[in-house]
Structures are given as C-alpha cells and as structure tokens.
mmCIF file of N, CA and C in Angstrom:
data_model
loop_
_atom_site.group_PDB
_atom_site.id
_atom_site.type_symbol
_atom_site.label_atom_id
_atom_site.label_comp_id
_atom_site.label_asym_id
_atom_site.label_seq_id
_atom_site.Cartn_x
_atom_site.Cartn_y
_atom_site.Cartn_z
ATOM 1 N N PHE O 1 171.575 -6.442 25.177
ATOM 2 C CA PHE O 1 171.972 -7.101 26.415
ATOM 3 C C PHE O 1 172.225 -6.082 27.531
ATOM 4 N N LEU O 2 173.060 -5.090 27.294
ATOM 5 C CA LEU O 2 173.399 -4.118 28.342
ATOM 6 C C LEU O 2 172.206 -3.312 28.817
ATOM 7 N N ASN O 3 171.262 -3.066 27.935
ATOM 8 C CA ASN O 3 170.121 -2.250 28.341
ATOM 9 C C ASN O 3 169.166 -2.987 29.278
ATOM 10 N N ASN O 4 169.407 -4.264 29.559
ATOM 11 C CA ASN O 4 168.588 -5.029 30.504
ATOM 12 C C ASN O 4 169.176 -5.066 31.915
ATOM 13 N N ILE O 5 170.386 -4.624 32.065
ATOM 14 C CA ILE O 5 171.060 -4.665 33.368
ATOM 15 C C ILE O 5 170.454 -3.623 34.304
ATOM 16 N N GLU O 6 170.103 -4.049 35.524
ATOM 17 C CA GLU O 6 169.542 -3.141 36.525
ATOM 18 C C GLU O 6 170.516 -2.851 37.659
ATOM 19 N N LYS O 7 171.472 -3.738 37.890
ATOM 20 C CA LYS O 7 172.442 -3.562 38.974
ATOM 21 C C LYS O 7 173.821 -3.935 38.442
ATOM 22 N N LEU O 8 174.782 -3.035 38.624
ATOM 23 C CA LEU O 8 176.141 -3.265 38.138
ATOM 24 C C LEU O 8 177.122 -2.913 39.251
ATOM 25 N N ILE O 9 177.912 -3.882 39.652
ATOM 26 C CA ILE O 9 178.878 -3.688 40.732
ATOM 27 C C ILE O 9 180.283 -3.809 40.146
ATOM 28 N N LEU O 10 181.002 -2.692 40.163
ATOM 29 C CA LEU O 10 182.368 -2.646 39.640
ATOM 30 C C LEU O 10 183.343 -2.186 40.719
ATOM 31 N N LYS O 11 183.018 -2.460 41.957
ATOM 32 C CA LYS O 11 183.883 -2.038 43.061
ATOM 33 C C LYS O 11 185.162 -2.876 43.096
ATOM 34 N N ASN O 12 186.180 -2.300 43.733
ATOM 35 C CA ASN O 12 187.470 -2.975 43.922
ATOM 36 C C ASN O 12 188.146 -3.346 42.611
ATOM 37 N N ASN O 13 188.133 -2.429 41.674
ATOM 38 C CA ASN O 13 188.847 -2.605 40.406
ATOM 39 C C ASN O 13 189.919 -1.534 40.307
ATOM 40 N N ILE O 14 190.392 -1.291 39.128
ATOM 41 C CA ILE O 14 191.434 -0.282 38.932
ATOM 42 C C ILE O 14 190.937 0.772 37.939
ATOM 43 N N LEU O 15 189.664 1.105 38.013
ATOM 44 C CA LEU O 15 189.095 2.108 37.120
ATOM 45 C C LEU O 15 189.668 3.476 37.467
ATOM 46 N N LYS O 16 190.058 4.240 36.443
ATOM 47 C CA LYS O 16 190.649 5.555 36.675
ATOM 48 C C LYS O 16 189.795 6.700 36.151
ATOM 49 N N THR O 17 189.094 6.458 35.053
ATOM 50 C CA THR O 17 188.277 7.504 34.427
ATOM 51 C C THR O 17 186.931 6.934 34.025
ATOM 52 N N ILE O 18 185.885 7.707 34.228
ATOM 53 C CA ILE O 18 184.562 7.353 33.722
ATOM 54 C C ILE O 18 184.275 8.358 32.612
ATOM 55 N N SER O 19 184.304 7.874 31.386
ATOM 56 C CA SER O 19 184.072 8.765 30.250
ATOM 57 C C SER O 19 182.590 8.793 29.915
ATOM 58 N N ASN O 20 182.226 9.695 29.031
ATOM 59 C CA ASN O 20 180.825 9.789 28.643
ATOM 60 C C ASN O 20 180.396 8.641 27.733
ATOM 61 N N LYS O 21 181.329 7.761 27.391
ATOM 62 C CA LYS O 21 180.992 6.571 26.601
ATOM 63 C C LYS O 21 181.009 5.291 27.437
ATOM 64 N N THR O 22 181.449 5.382 28.661
ATOM 65 C CA THR O 22 181.572 4.214 29.534
ATOM 66 C C THR O 22 180.236 3.530 29.793
ATOM 67 N N CYS O 23 179.210 4.289 30.022
ATOM 68 C CA CYS O 23 177.928 3.732 30.457
ATOM 69 C C CYS O 23 176.837 3.798 29.390
ATOM 70 N N LEU O 24 177.209 3.798 28.152
ATOM 71 C CA LEU O 24 176.217 3.796 27.078
ATOM 72 C C LEU O 24 175.383 2.523 27.139
ATOM 73 N N ASN O 25 174.137 2.619 26.775
ATOM 74 C CA ASN O 25 173.208 1.481 26.720
ATOM 75 C C ASN O 25 172.892 0.869 28.088
ATOM 76 N N LEU O 26 173.013 1.651 29.138
ATOM 77 C CA LEU O 26 172.655 1.181 30.477
ATOM 78 C C LEU O 26 171.439 1.954 30.982
ATOM 79 N N SER O 27 170.468 2.136 30.129
ATOM 80 C CA SER O 27 169.321 2.991 30.435
ATOM 81 C C SER O 27 168.402 2.435 31.523
ATOM 82 N N ASN O 28 168.449 1.146 31.808
ATOM 83 C CA ASN O 28 167.607 0.555 32.852
ATOM 84 C C ASN O 28 168.346 0.347 34.171
ATOM 85 N N LEU O 29 169.565 0.830 34.238
ATOM 86 C CA LEU O 29 170.370 0.644 35.441
ATOM 87 C C LEU O 29 169.763 1.411 36.616
ATOM 88 N N LYS O 30 169.586 0.710 37.726
ATOM 89 C CA LYS O 30 169.022 1.311 38.942
ATOM 90 C C LYS O 30 170.077 1.489 40.024
ATOM 91 N N GLU O 31 171.110 0.664 39.982
ATOM 92 C CA GLU O 31 172.156 0.722 41.012
ATOM 93 C C GLU O 31 173.519 0.527 40.374
ATOM 94 N N LEU O 32 174.447 1.435 40.701
ATOM 95 C CA LEU O 32 175.804 1.368 40.167
ATOM 96 C C LEU O 32 176.786 1.576 41.305
ATOM 97 N N ASP O 33 177.674 0.622 41.480
ATOM 98 C CA ASP O 33 178.682 0.698 42.541
ATOM 99 C C ASP O 33 180.067 0.779 41.904
ATOM 100 N N LEU O 34 180.691 1.941 42.038
ATOM 101 C CA LEU O 34 182.045 2.174 41.519
ATOM 102 C C LEU O 34 183.019 2.439 42.663
ATOM 103 N N SER O 35 182.684 1.994 43.845
ATOM 104 C CA SER O 35 183.497 2.268 45.033
ATOM 105 C C SER O 35 184.823 1.508 45.009
ATOM 106 N N ASN O 36 185.770 2.033 45.782
ATOM 107 C CA ASN O 36 187.081 1.406 45.966
ATOM 108 C C ASN O 36 187.815 1.146 44.651
ATOM 109 N N ASN O 37 187.818 2.155 43.816
ATOM 110 C CA ASN O 37 188.600 2.131 42.582
ATOM 111 C C ASN O 37 189.664 3.214 42.686
ATOM 112 N N PHE O 38 190.190 3.629 41.576
ATOM 113 C CA PHE O 38 191.162 4.710 41.529
ATOM 114 C C PHE O 38 190.653 5.828 40.628
ATOM 115 N N ILE O 39 189.347 6.034 40.646
ATOM 116 C CA ILE O 39 188.728 7.012 39.752
ATOM 117 C C ILE O 39 189.206 8.414 40.112
ATOM 118 N N GLU O 40 189.778 9.085 39.113
ATOM 119 C CA GLU O 40 190.255 10.447 39.272
ATOM 120 C C GLU O 40 189.344 11.439 38.563
ATOM 121 N N LYS O 41 188.688 10.979 37.505
ATOM 122 C CA LYS O 41 187.907 11.900 36.676
ATOM 123 C C LYS O 41 186.596 11.257 36.225
ATOM 124 N N ILE O 42 185.525 12.040 36.292
ATOM 125 C CA ILE O 42 184.233 11.654 35.721
ATOM 126 C C ILE O 42 183.862 12.743 34.725
ATOM 127 N N GLU O 43 183.750 12.371 33.465
ATOM 128 C CA GLU O 43 183.431 13.337 32.421
ATOM 129 C C GLU O 43 181.954 13.721 32.432
ATOM 130 N N LYS O 44 181.683 14.899 31.937
ATOM 131 C CA LYS O 44 180.312 15.391 31.827
ATOM 132 C C LYS O 44 179.487 14.440 30.970
ATOM 133 N N ASP O 45 178.239 14.250 31.341
ATOM 134 C CA ASP O 45 177.275 13.389 30.643
ATOM 135 C C ASP O 45 177.586 11.894 30.755
ATOM 136 N N SER O 46 178.450 11.508 31.675
ATOM 137 C CA SER O 46 178.777 10.088 31.852
ATOM 138 C C SER O 46 177.566 9.265 32.285
ATOM 139 N N PHE O 47 176.667 9.881 33.044
ATOM 140 C CA PHE O 47 175.505 9.160 33.546
ATOM 141 C C PHE O 47 174.202 9.669 32.923
ATOM 142 N N LYS O 48 174.302 10.381 31.835
ATOM 143 C CA LYS O 48 173.154 11.056 31.230
ATOM 144 C C LYS O 48 172.005 10.121 30.860
ATOM 145 N N GLN O 49 172.312 8.952 30.338
ATOM 146 C CA GLN O 49 171.276 8.028 29.878
ATOM 147 C C GLN O 49 170.676 7.186 30.998
ATOM 148 N N MET O 50 171.167 7.335 32.205
ATOM 149 C CA MET O 50 170.705 6.519 33.327
ATOM 150 C C MET O 50 169.550 7.190 34.055
ATOM 151 N N ASN O 51 168.422 7.293 33.421
ATOM 152 C CA ASN O 51 167.266 7.967 34.001
ATOM 153 C C ASN O 51 166.636 7.207 35.163
ATOM 154 N N LYS O 52 166.914 5.916 35.277
ATOM 155 C CA LYS O 52 166.320 5.101 36.341
ATOM 156 C C LYS O 52 167.272 4.881 37.513
ATOM 157 N N LEU O 53 168.463 5.460 37.447
ATOM 158 C CA LEU O 53 169.465 5.270 38.484
ATOM 159 C C LEU O 53 168.983 5.832 39.815
ATOM 160 N N LYS O 54 168.978 4.988 40.838
ATOM 161 C CA LYS O 54 168.532 5.368 42.180
ATOM 162 C C LYS O 54 169.676 5.382 43.182
ATOM 163 N N LYS O 55 170.691 4.539 42.951
ATOM 164 C CA LYS O 55 171.781 4.413 43.912
ATOM 165 C C LYS O 55 173.118 4.414 43.161
ATOM 166 N N LEU O 56 173.975 5.346 43.552
ATOM 167 C CA LEU O 56 175.295 5.486 42.941
ATOM 168 C C LEU O 56 176.320 5.581 44.059
ATOM 169 N N ASN O 57 177.242 4.625 44.101
ATOM 170 C CA ASN O 57 178.275 4.610 45.135
ATOM 171 C C ASN O 57 179.619 4.942 44.490
ATOM 172 N N LEU O 58 180.181 6.086 44.883
ATOM 173 C CA LEU O 58 181.478 6.540 44.374
ATOM 174 C C LEU O 58 182.501 6.673 45.499
ATOM 175 N N SER O 59 182.243 6.050 46.610
ATOM 176 C CA SER O 59 183.122 6.196 47.781
ATOM 177 C C SER O 59 184.497 5.570 47.548
ATOM 178 N N SER O 60 185.463 6.077 48.278
ATOM 179 C CA SER O 60 186.838 5.554 48.274
ATOM 180 C C SER O 60 187.463 5.549 46.882
ATOM 181 N N ASN O 61 187.498 6.717 46.284
ATOM 182 C CA ASN O 61 188.182 6.925 45.016
ATOM 183 C C ASN O 61 189.155 8.086 45.166
ATOM 184 N N ASN O 62 189.823 8.465 44.089
ATOM 185 C CA ASN O 62 190.857 9.507 44.126
ATOM 186 C C ASN O 62 190.472 10.686 43.240
ATOM 187 N N PHE O 63 189.314 11.263 43.472
ATOM 188 C CA PHE O 63 188.798 12.296 42.586
ATOM 189 C C PHE O 63 189.698 13.522 42.511
ATOM 190 N N GLU O 64 189.941 13.931 41.269
ATOM 191 C CA GLU O 64 190.618 15.186 40.987
ATOM 192 C C GLU O 64 189.685 16.112 40.219
ATOM 193 N N GLU O 65 188.815 15.514 39.402
ATOM 194 C CA GLU O 65 187.898 16.306 38.579
ATOM 195 C C GLU O 65 186.588 15.563 38.380
ATOM 196 N N ILE O 66 185.489 16.236 38.675
ATOM 197 C CA ILE O 66 184.161 15.682 38.429
ATOM 198 C C ILE O 66 183.409 16.723 37.611
ATOM 199 N N ASP O 67 183.047 16.351 36.411
ATOM 200 C CA ASP O 67 182.363 17.277 35.513
ATOM 201 C C ASP O 67 181.139 16.580 34.944
ATOM 202 N N PHE O 68 180.099 16.442 35.777
ATOM 203 C CA PHE O 68 178.896 15.768 35.305
ATOM 204 C C PHE O 68 177.656 16.304 35.991
ATOM 205 N N ASP O 69 176.543 16.098 35.322
ATOM 206 C CA ASP O 69 175.241 16.438 35.883
ATOM 207 C C ASP O 69 174.606 15.164 36.395
ATOM 208 N N ALA O 70 174.154 15.165 37.617
ATOM 209 C CA ALA O 70 173.487 13.982 38.172
ATOM 210 C C ALA O 70 172.182 13.748 37.442
ATOM 211 N N PRO O 71 171.816 12.479 37.243
ATOM 212 C CA PRO O 71 170.533 12.188 36.569
ATOM 213 C C PRO O 71 169.360 12.706 37.394
ATOM 214 N N LYS O 72 168.324 13.133 36.715
ATOM 215 C CA LYS O 72 167.128 13.615 37.386
ATOM 216 C C LYS O 72 166.220 12.439 37.694
ATOM 217 N N SER O 73 165.740 12.373 38.938
ATOM 218 C CA SER O 73 164.873 11.248 39.300
ATOM 219 C C SER O 73 163.536 11.735 39.804
#
C-alpha cells in the first residue's frame, strides 16, 4: 500500500524527528510536504529510498540537526 503513494502531505502536525525508518516503503513518492511542524532532527538516510522524490517542503520547522543525504534525481 505505502509503495503506491506519490504525494504525502504531513504539514501542520507535531512531528519532531524524521528517523531513517519513518519513510520506509515510500519508493514511489514524488512530493513530500513536512512544513509547519516542530521538526528538530532529520536522521541520515531518512529519504534514501525516495529515488523519485521531486519536491520536498521542510519550511517552518525548528531544525537543530540535519544529517542526511538528499536523494539523487
């Protein structure tokens, strides 16, 4: 089921951390909106499986640590 999702909007929530297990099985995701959350940390390899990701919105968060490699497109 999750591997069929192409657009995921999680804005305006109370997300604090994006772990490397958060986005498993989202390999067909093209657009991800995580804006207006309370994200402080993004772990390395959190977006590793998202090879089709074209648009990533991380605006309006509370970043303290970002440790990830952006997907290659």
